mmCIF file of C-alpha atoms and ligand atoms in Angstrom:
data_model
loop_
_atom_site.group_PDB
_atom_site.id
_atom_site.type_symbol
_atom_site.label_atom_id
_atom_site.label_comp_id
_atom_site.label_asym_id
_atom_site.label_seq_id
_atom_site.Cartn_x
_atom_site.Cartn_y
_atom_site.Cartn_z
ATOM 1 C CA UNK K 2 0.173 -0.245 -0.336
ATOM 2 C CA UNK K 3 1.034 3.624 -0.915
ATOM 3 C CA UNK K 4 2.208 5.308 2.027
ATOM 4 C CA UNK K 5 0.331 8.397 3.045
ATOM 5 C CA UNK K 6 1.294 12.283 3.591
ATOM 6 C CA UNK K 7 -0.209 14.420 5.696
ATOM 7 C CA UNK K 8 2.076 17.480 4.066
ATOM 8 C CA UNK K 9 3.117 16.566 0.904
ATOM 9 C CA UNK K 10 1.188 14.663 -2.182
ATOM 10 C CA UNK K 11 2.437 12.051 -4.413
ATOM 11 C CA UNK K 12 1.075 11.727 -7.614
ATOM 12 C CA UNK K 13 2.462 9.178 -10.482
ATOM 13 C CA UNK K 14 1.234 10.126 -13.327
ATOM 14 C CA UNK K 15 1.307 6.937 -16.360
ATOM 15 C CA UNK K 16 4.353 8.599 -17.974
ATOM 16 C CA UNK K 17 6.628 7.668 -15.932
ATOM 17 C CA UNK K 18 6.511 10.969 -14.509
ATOM 18 C CA UNK K 19 5.565 11.828 -10.737
ATOM 19 C CA UNK K 20 4.551 14.897 -8.799
ATOM 20 C CA UNK K 21 5.691 15.474 -5.999
ATOM 21 C CA UNK K 22 3.419 18.425 -3.824
ATOM 22 C CA UNK K 23 4.749 20.538 -1.093
ATOM 23 C CA UNK K 24 0.533 21.212 0.159
ATOM 24 C CA UNK K 25 -0.011 23.400 3.386
ATOM 25 C CA UNK K 26 -0.786 26.373 0.981
ATOM 26 C CA UNK K 27 -2.664 27.990 3.875
ATOM 27 C CA UNK K 28 1.290 28.994 5.383
ATOM 28 C CA UNK K 29 2.284 29.395 1.784
ATOM 29 C CA UNK K 30 3.863 25.724 1.639
ATOM 30 C CA UNK K 31 5.860 26.666 4.987
ATOM 31 C CA UNK K 32 8.204 24.271 5.500
ATOM 32 C CA UNK K 33 7.607 22.742 9.241
ATOM 33 C CA UNK K 34 9.232 19.491 10.171
ATOM 34 C CA UNK K 35 6.152 16.829 9.448
ATOM 35 C CA UNK K 36 7.299 18.512 5.717
ATOM 36 C CA UNK K 37 10.768 17.973 6.312
ATOM 37 C CA UNK K 38 9.996 14.598 7.589
ATOM 38 C CA UNK K 39 7.819 13.384 4.581
ATOM 39 C CA UNK K 40 10.015 14.847 2.365
ATOM 40 C CA UNK K 41 13.623 13.033 3.787
ATOM 41 C CA UNK K 42 10.741 9.688 3.471
ATOM 42 C CA UNK K 43 9.090 10.687 0.424
ATOM 43 C CA UNK K 44 12.360 10.579 -0.995
ATOM 44 C CA UNK K 45 13.438 6.950 -0.557
ATOM 45 C CA UNK K 46 10.372 6.314 -1.973
ATOM 46 C CA UNK K 47 10.808 7.796 -5.341
ATOM 47 C CA UNK K 48 14.480 6.300 -5.585
ATOM 48 C CA UNK K 49 13.336 2.902 -5.308
ATOM 49 C CA UNK K 50 10.357 2.920 -7.448
ATOM 50 C CA UNK K 51 10.875 1.972 -11.086
ATOM 51 C CA UNK K 52 7.737 3.378 -12.078
ATOM 52 C CA UNK K 53 9.245 6.861 -11.809
ATOM 53 C CA UNK K 54 11.795 8.015 -14.498
ATOM 54 C CA UNK K 55 11.634 12.123 -13.601
ATOM 55 C CA UNK K 56 9.903 13.892 -11.061
ATOM 56 C CA UNK K 57 8.055 18.022 -10.507
ATOM 57 C CA UNK K 58 8.269 19.766 -7.769
ATOM 58 C CA UNK K 59 6.342 22.423 -7.400
ATOM 59 C CA UNK K 60 3.963 23.976 -4.078
ATOM 60 C CA UNK K 61 -0.211 23.422 -3.981
ATOM 61 C CA UNK K 62 -1.400 26.946 -4.208
ATOM 62 C CA UNK K 63 -1.867 30.341 -6.444
ATOM 63 C CA UNK K 64 0.327 31.925 -3.745
ATOM 64 C CA UNK K 65 3.976 30.019 -3.215
ATOM 65 C CA UNK K 66 6.101 27.659 -3.830
ATOM 66 C CA UNK K 67 7.604 27.179 -0.409
ATOM 67 C CA UNK K 68 7.309 30.439 1.733
ATOM 68 C CA UNK K 69 10.283 29.209 3.756
ATOM 69 C CA UNK K 70 11.345 27.177 6.886
ATOM 70 C CA UNK K 71 8.848 27.769 9.296
ATOM 71 C CA UNK K 72 9.008 30.456 10.954
ATOM 72 C CA UNK K 73 6.933 29.245 14.132
ATOM 73 C CA UNK K 74 9.188 26.597 14.594
ATOM 74 C CA UNK K 75 12.078 28.240 14.233
ATOM 75 C CA UNK K 76 11.627 31.399 16.667
ATOM 76 C CA UNK K 77 12.595 29.070 19.856
ATOM 77 C CA UNK K 78 15.753 27.382 18.856
ATOM 78 C CA UNK K 79 19.349 27.833 20.789
ATOM 79 C CA UNK K 80 22.432 27.225 19.630
ATOM 80 C CA UNK K 81 22.491 22.919 19.984
ATOM 81 C CA UNK K 82 18.908 22.715 19.288
ATOM 82 C CA UNK K 83 20.090 25.198 15.762
ATOM 83 C CA UNK K 84 22.944 23.880 14.844
ATOM 84 C CA UNK K 85 20.963 20.051 14.616
ATOM 85 C CA UNK K 86 18.406 21.996 12.913
ATOM 86 C CA UNK K 87 20.498 23.263 10.392
ATOM 87 C CA UNK K 88 22.475 20.119 9.960
ATOM 88 C CA UNK K 89 18.890 17.696 9.316
ATOM 89 C CA UNK K 90 17.849 20.377 6.664
ATOM 90 C CA UNK K 91 20.703 20.028 4.930
ATOM 91 C CA UNK K 92 21.112 16.221 5.150
ATOM 92 C CA UNK K 93 16.837 16.298 3.790
ATOM 93 C CA UNK K 94 18.112 18.183 1.214
ATOM 94 C CA UNK K 95 21.356 16.870 0.084
ATOM 95 C CA UNK K 96 18.884 13.712 -0.797
ATOM 96 C CA UNK K 97 17.349 15.427 -3.003
ATOM 97 C CA UNK K 98 19.907 16.927 -4.939
ATOM 98 C CA UNK K 99 20.915 13.405 -5.106
ATOM 99 C CA UNK K 100 18.376 11.912 -6.351
ATOM 100 C CA UNK K 101 19.563 9.524 -8.964
ATOM 101 C CA UNK K 102 15.901 11.110 -10.879
ATOM 102 C CA UNK K 103 16.067 13.785 -12.778
ATOM 103 C CA UNK K 104 13.968 16.693 -10.747
ATOM 104 C CA UNK K 105 12.681 20.076 -12.016
ATOM 105 C CA UNK K 106 10.676 22.416 -10.033
ATOM 106 C CA UNK K 107 7.912 24.415 -11.023
ATOM 107 C CA UNK K 108 8.362 27.889 -8.859
ATOM 108 C CA UNK K 109 4.962 29.865 -9.240
ATOM 109 C CA UNK K 110 5.665 32.177 -6.445
ATOM 110 C CA UNK K 111 7.060 32.712 -3.403
ATOM 111 C CA UNK K 112 10.488 30.342 -3.451
ATOM 112 C CA UNK K 113 11.888 32.308 -0.297
ATOM 113 C CA UNK K 114 14.537 31.778 2.436
ATOM 114 C CA UNK K 115 14.256 27.521 2.695
ATOM 115 C CA UNK K 116 11.923 27.766 -0.395
ATOM 116 C CA UNK K 117 14.717 29.202 -2.666
ATOM 117 C CA UNK K 118 17.049 26.885 -0.681
ATOM 118 C CA UNK K 119 14.704 23.655 -1.924
ATOM 119 C CA UNK K 120 14.194 25.246 -5.231
ATOM 120 C CA UNK K 121 18.285 25.196 -5.419
ATOM 121 C CA UNK K 122 18.397 21.329 -4.441
ATOM 122 C CA UNK K 123 16.188 20.512 -8.021
ATOM 123 C CA UNK K 124 18.218 19.730 -10.551
ATOM 124 C CA UNK K 125 16.541 22.193 -13.126
ATOM 125 C CA UNK K 126 14.002 25.090 -12.128
ATOM 126 C CA UNK K 127 11.078 26.604 -14.019
ATOM 127 C CA UNK K 128 9.431 29.627 -12.935
ATOM 128 C CA UNK K 129 6.720 31.738 -14.155
ATOM 129 C CA UNK K 130 6.296 35.218 -14.368
ATOM 130 C CA UNK K 131 4.912 35.871 -10.913
ATOM 131 C CA UNK K 132 7.766 33.561 -9.299
ATOM 132 C CA UNK K 133 9.687 36.239 -6.150
ATOM 133 C CA UNK K 134 13.472 34.329 -4.611
ATOM 134 C CA UNK K 135 14.987 35.312 -2.510
ATOM 135 C CA UNK K 136 17.216 34.553 0.724
ATOM 136 C CA UNK K 137 15.947 36.841 3.457
ATOM 137 C CA UNK K 138 17.420 35.163 6.454
ATOM 138 C CA UNK K 139 19.551 37.360 7.644
ATOM 139 C CA UNK K 140 15.959 40.061 8.162
ATOM 140 C CA UNK K 141 15.592 37.539 10.653
ATOM 141 C CA UNK K 142 19.413 37.415 12.531
ATOM 142 C CA UNK K 143 20.275 34.151 10.514
ATOM 143 C CA UNK K 144 21.486 33.075 8.062
ATOM 144 C CA UNK K 145 20.723 30.729 5.198
ATOM 145 C CA UNK K 146 20.810 27.127 6.687
ATOM 146 C CA UNK K 147 19.596 24.377 4.437
ATOM 147 C CA UNK K 148 22.335 24.477 2.503
ATOM 148 C CA UNK K 149 21.968 27.537 0.488
ATOM 149 C CA UNK K 150 24.798 29.812 0.803
ATOM 150 C CA UNK K 151 26.926 26.844 -0.814
ATOM 151 C CA UNK K 152 24.337 26.467 -3.387
ATOM 152 C CA UNK K 153 23.260 29.485 -4.503
ATOM 153 C CA UNK K 154 27.427 30.624 -4.958
ATOM 154 C CA UNK K 155 28.028 27.086 -6.791
ATOM 155 C CA UNK K 156 24.327 28.472 -8.915
ATOM 156 C CA UNK K 157 25.961 32.096 -9.348
ATOM 157 C CA UNK K 158 28.937 33.441 -8.883
ATOM 158 C CA UNK K 159 30.539 34.293 -4.646
ATOM 159 C CA UNK K 160 29.773 38.581 -6.118
ATOM 160 C CA UNK K 161 25.951 37.572 -6.446
ATOM 161 C CA UNK K 162 25.284 35.278 -3.898
ATOM 162 C CA UNK K 163 27.508 37.916 -2.064
ATOM 163 C CA UNK K 164 24.327 40.533 -2.492
ATOM 164 C CA UNK K 165 20.967 38.317 -2.551
ATOM 165 C CA UNK K 166 21.796 37.040 0.347
ATOM 166 C CA UNK K 167 23.296 40.160 2.481
ATOM 167 C CA UNK K 168 20.345 42.335 1.721
ATOM 168 C CA UNK K 169 17.948 39.747 1.926
ATOM 169 C CA UNK K 170 16.461 41.386 -1.665
ATOM 170 C CA UNK K 171 13.475 39.725 -3.432
ATOM 171 C CA UNK K 172 14.245 39.312 -6.560
ATOM 172 C CA UNK K 173 11.810 38.935 -9.886
ATOM 173 C CA UNK K 174 11.836 35.681 -12.068
ATOM 174 C CA UNK K 175 13.487 37.349 -15.170
ATOM 175 C CA UNK K 176 16.082 38.923 -12.612
ATOM 176 C CA UNK K 177 16.121 34.896 -11.577
ATOM 177 C CA UNK K 178 16.749 33.785 -15.163
ATOM 178 C CA UNK K 179 20.029 36.346 -15.476
ATOM 179 C CA UNK K 180 21.286 35.645 -12.433
ATOM 180 C CA UNK K 181 21.400 32.009 -13.534
ATOM 181 C CA UNK K 182 18.813 30.752 -10.628
ATOM 182 C CA UNK K 183 16.371 29.254 -12.951
ATOM 183 C CA UNK K 184 17.185 27.604 -16.121
ATOM 184 C CA UNK K 185 13.515 29.275 -17.944
ATOM 185 C CA UNK K 186 10.536 31.348 -16.974
ATOM 186 C CA UNK K 187 7.766 30.014 -18.723
ATOM 187 C CA UNK K 188 4.353 32.330 -18.306
ATOM 188 C CA UNK K 189 1.443 29.574 -19.950
ATOM 189 C CA UNK K 190 1.242 26.263 -18.714
ATOM 190 C CA UNK K 191 4.364 25.730 -16.955
ATOM 191 C CA UNK K 192 3.904 21.876 -16.243
ATOM 192 C CA UNK K 193 3.665 21.022 -19.321
ATOM 193 C CA UNK K 194 7.552 23.035 -20.544
ATOM 194 C CA UNK K 195 8.427 20.246 -17.299
ATOM 195 C CA UNK K 196 6.534 17.373 -19.196
ATOM 196 C CA UNK K 197 8.438 18.111 -22.474
ATOM 197 C CA UNK K 198 11.729 19.032 -20.936
ATOM 198 C CA UNK K 199 11.482 15.486 -18.494
ATOM 199 C CA UNK K 200 10.199 13.121 -21.931
ATOM 200 C CA UNK K 201 13.389 14.787 -23.432
ATOM 201 C CA UNK K 202 15.519 13.172 -20.190
ATOM 202 C CA UNK K 203 13.475 9.991 -19.558
ATOM 203 C CA UNK K 204 14.226 8.676 -23.339
ATOM 204 C CA UNK K 205 17.723 8.513 -22.622
ATOM 205 C CA UNK K 206 19.415 5.898 -20.353
ATOM 206 C CA UNK K 207 18.348 6.345 -17.375
ATOM 207 C CA UNK K 208 21.467 4.542 -15.821
ATOM 208 C CA UNK K 209 23.350 6.479 -17.807
ATOM 209 C CA UNK K 210 21.048 9.768 -16.171
ATOM 210 C CA UNK K 211 21.108 9.092 -12.855
ATOM 211 C CA UNK K 212 25.286 8.834 -13.198
ATOM 212 C CA UNK K 213 25.072 11.966 -14.824
ATOM 213 C CA UNK K 214 23.307 13.836 -12.449
ATOM 214 C CA UNK K 215 26.112 12.033 -9.616
ATOM 215 C CA UNK K 216 28.860 13.046 -11.811
ATOM 216 C CA UNK K 217 27.553 16.208 -11.747
ATOM 217 C CA UNK K 218 27.326 16.801 -8.391
ATOM 218 C CA UNK K 219 30.530 15.695 -7.740
ATOM 219 C CA UNK K 220 31.704 18.755 -9.464
ATOM 220 C CA UNK K 221 30.682 20.303 -6.104
ATOM 221 C CA UNK K 222 32.870 17.988 -3.811
ATOM 222 C CA UNK K 223 36.596 18.216 -6.158
ATOM 223 C CA UNK K 224 36.737 14.649 -6.450
ATOM 224 C CA UNK K 225 34.697 15.255 -9.768
ATOM 225 C CA UNK K 226 37.325 13.920 -12.721
ATOM 226 C CA UNK K 227 37.255 10.136 -10.562
ATOM 227 C CA UNK K 228 34.258 10.226 -9.711
ATOM 228 C CA UNK K 229 32.925 11.183 -13.647
ATOM 229 C CA UNK K 230 35.702 8.167 -14.882
ATOM 230 C CA UNK K 231 34.267 5.937 -12.582
ATOM 231 C CA UNK K 232 30.815 6.144 -13.005
ATOM 232 C CA UNK K 233 32.121 6.328 -17.367
ATOM 233 C CA UNK K 234 32.770 2.743 -16.896
ATOM 234 C CA UNK K 235 30.394 1.615 -15.402
ATOM 235 C CA UNK K 236 28.201 2.327 -17.808
ATOM 236 C CA UNK K 237 30.100 0.592 -19.698
ATOM 237 C CA UNK K 238 28.824 -2.597 -18.350
ATOM 238 C CA UNK K 239 25.776 -2.257 -18.741
ATOM 239 C CA UNK K 240 23.157 -3.635 -21.706
ATOM 240 C CA UNK K 241 21.793 0.024 -21.753
ATOM 241 C CA UNK K 242 25.395 1.046 -23.403
ATOM 242 C CA UNK K 243 25.568 -1.882 -25.542
ATOM 243 C CA UNK K 244 22.028 -1.436 -27.271
ATOM 244 C CA UNK K 245 21.997 2.586 -26.959
ATOM 245 C CA UNK K 246 25.555 2.276 -29.383
ATOM 246 C CA UNK K 247 24.221 -0.722 -31.437
ATOM 247 C CA UNK K 248 20.618 1.357 -31.792
ATOM 248 C CA UNK K 249 22.739 4.229 -33.636
ATOM 249 C CA UNK K 250 24.787 2.315 -35.657
ATOM 250 C CA UNK K 251 21.172 -0.058 -36.728
ATOM 251 C CA UNK K 252 19.704 3.476 -37.299
ATOM 252 C CA UNK K 253 16.893 2.557 -35.108
ATOM 253 C CA UNK K 254 15.818 3.828 -31.463
ATOM 254 C CA UNK K 255 17.252 2.516 -28.662
ATOM 255 C CA UNK K 256 15.890 0.485 -26.185
ATOM 256 C CA UNK K 257 16.792 0.944 -22.878
ATOM 257 C CA UNK K 258 15.936 -1.212 -19.689
ATOM 258 C CA UNK K 259 17.907 0.457 -16.921
ATOM 259 C CA UNK K 260 20.044 -3.082 -16.586
HETATM 260 N N1 COA Z 318 6.449 30.354 8.102
HETATM 261 C C1 COA Z 318 5.483 30.711 8.681
HETATM 262 N N2 COA Z 318 3.887 30.742 8.618
HETATM 263 C C2 COA Z 318 4.423 31.647 7.436
HETATM 264 C C3 COA Z 318 5.745 31.629 6.584
HETATM 265 C C4 COA Z 318 6.695 31.308 7.262
HETATM 266 N N3 COA Z 318 7.929 31.144 6.628
HETATM 267 N N4 COA Z 318 5.330 32.401 5.227
HETATM 268 C C5 COA Z 318 3.720 32.592 5.823
HETATM 269 N N5 COA Z 318 3.559 31.915 6.347
HETATM 270 C C6 COA Z 318 2.313 31.829 6.636
HETATM 271 C C7 COA Z 318 1.827 33.591 7.425
HETATM 272 O O1 COA Z 318 2.350 33.362 8.739
HETATM 273 C C8 COA Z 318 0.056 33.467 7.605
HETATM 274 O O2 COA Z 318 -0.398 32.799 7.952
HETATM 275 P P1 COA Z 318 -1.474 33.218 8.799
HETATM 276 O O3 COA Z 318 -3.130 33.074 7.489
HETATM 277 O O4 COA Z 318 -2.376 31.999 9.998
HETATM 278 O O5 COA Z 318 -1.164 34.666 9.910
HETATM 279 C C9 COA Z 318 0.193 32.586 6.025
HETATM 280 O O6 COA Z 318 1.624 32.226 6.143
HETATM 281 C C10 COA Z 318 0.078 33.658 4.357
HETATM 282 O O7 COA Z 318 1.119 33.986 4.369
HETATM 283 P P2 COA Z 318 0.837 35.765 4.841
HETATM 284 O O8 COA Z 318 2.031 36.642 5.492
HETATM 285 O O9 COA Z 318 -0.430 36.386 5.510
HETATM 286 O O10 COA Z 318 0.830 36.039 3.039
HETATM 287 P P3 COA Z 318 0.814 37.615 2.344
HETATM 288 O O11 COA Z 318 0.479 37.237 0.889
HETATM 289 O O12 COA Z 318 0.753 39.157 3.360
HETATM 290 O O13 COA Z 318 2.821 37.738 2.307
HETATM 291 C C11 COA Z 318 5.290 36.353 2.426
HETATM 292 C C12 COA Z 318 3.438 36.846 1.697
HETATM 293 C C13 COA Z 318 5.595 35.126 1.971
HETATM 294 C C14 COA Z 318 5.787 37.961 1.297
HETATM 295 C C15 COA Z 318 4.979 36.735 3.726
HETATM 296 O O14 COA Z 318 4.291 35.354 4.186
HETATM 297 C C16 COA Z 318 6.534 36.412 4.668
HETATM 298 O O15 COA Z 318 6.684 37.222 3.723
HETATM 299 N N6 COA Z 318 6.553 35.138 4.804
HETATM 300 C C17 COA Z 318 8.099 35.054 5.317
HETATM 301 C C18 COA Z 318 9.293 34.807 3.955
HETATM 302 C C19 COA Z 318 10.374 34.364 5.122
HETATM 303 O O16 COA Z 318 11.042 35.159 5.760
HETATM 304 N N7 COA Z 318 11.175 32.590 4.658
HETATM 305 C C20 COA Z 318 12.390 32.793 5.234
HETATM 306 C C21 COA Z 318 11.956 31.904 6.482
HETATM 307 S S1 COA Z 318 13.628 31.412 7.015
#
């Protein structure tokens, strides 16, 4: 029986794509402990479910993707519990970033604080013109704590990350596009655009796609070249590699089995 969740929703489509919705629209999908715990659990399910080849990550309601960590739960933190909360958020967000299936976030409204950090864990981001990005933690006397100082710096570079985080400024979708924070800004039907992109990804060898994600993520850990070489080598030992190269030589479409 599929797991039931209270603050998120996972819906599988019949095209290999699943849609994961953060579902607390009355609180602008703020990340409380329940959402975080359910995210941690659902990403195990997603990683292990062979029917899911790609994922769309979105927020429920009109206004927000996610308006941040739940400030009502932050207010009582002390040094020890604050460090633990940050480490927990980091662990869960790293798990999303390392998801072996491609993850596309659709940001249609506020993506603030932990919401911007969550969007940055996705492999690709599509925004609508109404999206608003920002890391306003310093305005609360804090800093981003779920990996945001690191991911933003890698995505947009140090100078721009410094400006965004230190000013706590909110930026539009267009500005986010120029910064390199989002891949595309789509006015009409961003879901259909996300499905088109995922469709182009999941027609490829699934093992190759998941190992490409791993190799690209390794660019940030310092051992990227050796990780790339060993993943490349491991793929040479797969049916998908033999099928992909044979199909090219036979001038036909490949039929990948993920083996
Ligand atoms: N944590 C907890 N609750 C939040 C929240 C958050 N990060 N963001 C929004 N909410 C709640 C509000 O408290 C409100 O709840 P209520 O109806 O019970 O009072 C509800 O969501 C709707 O938000 P509201 O502020 O009324 O909407 P708005 O359209 O006037 O403003 C924002 C939208 C996003 C500008 C505003 O909600 C905001 O600034 N949120 C905090 C953003 C932030 O600092 N995030 C970083 C946290 S580290």
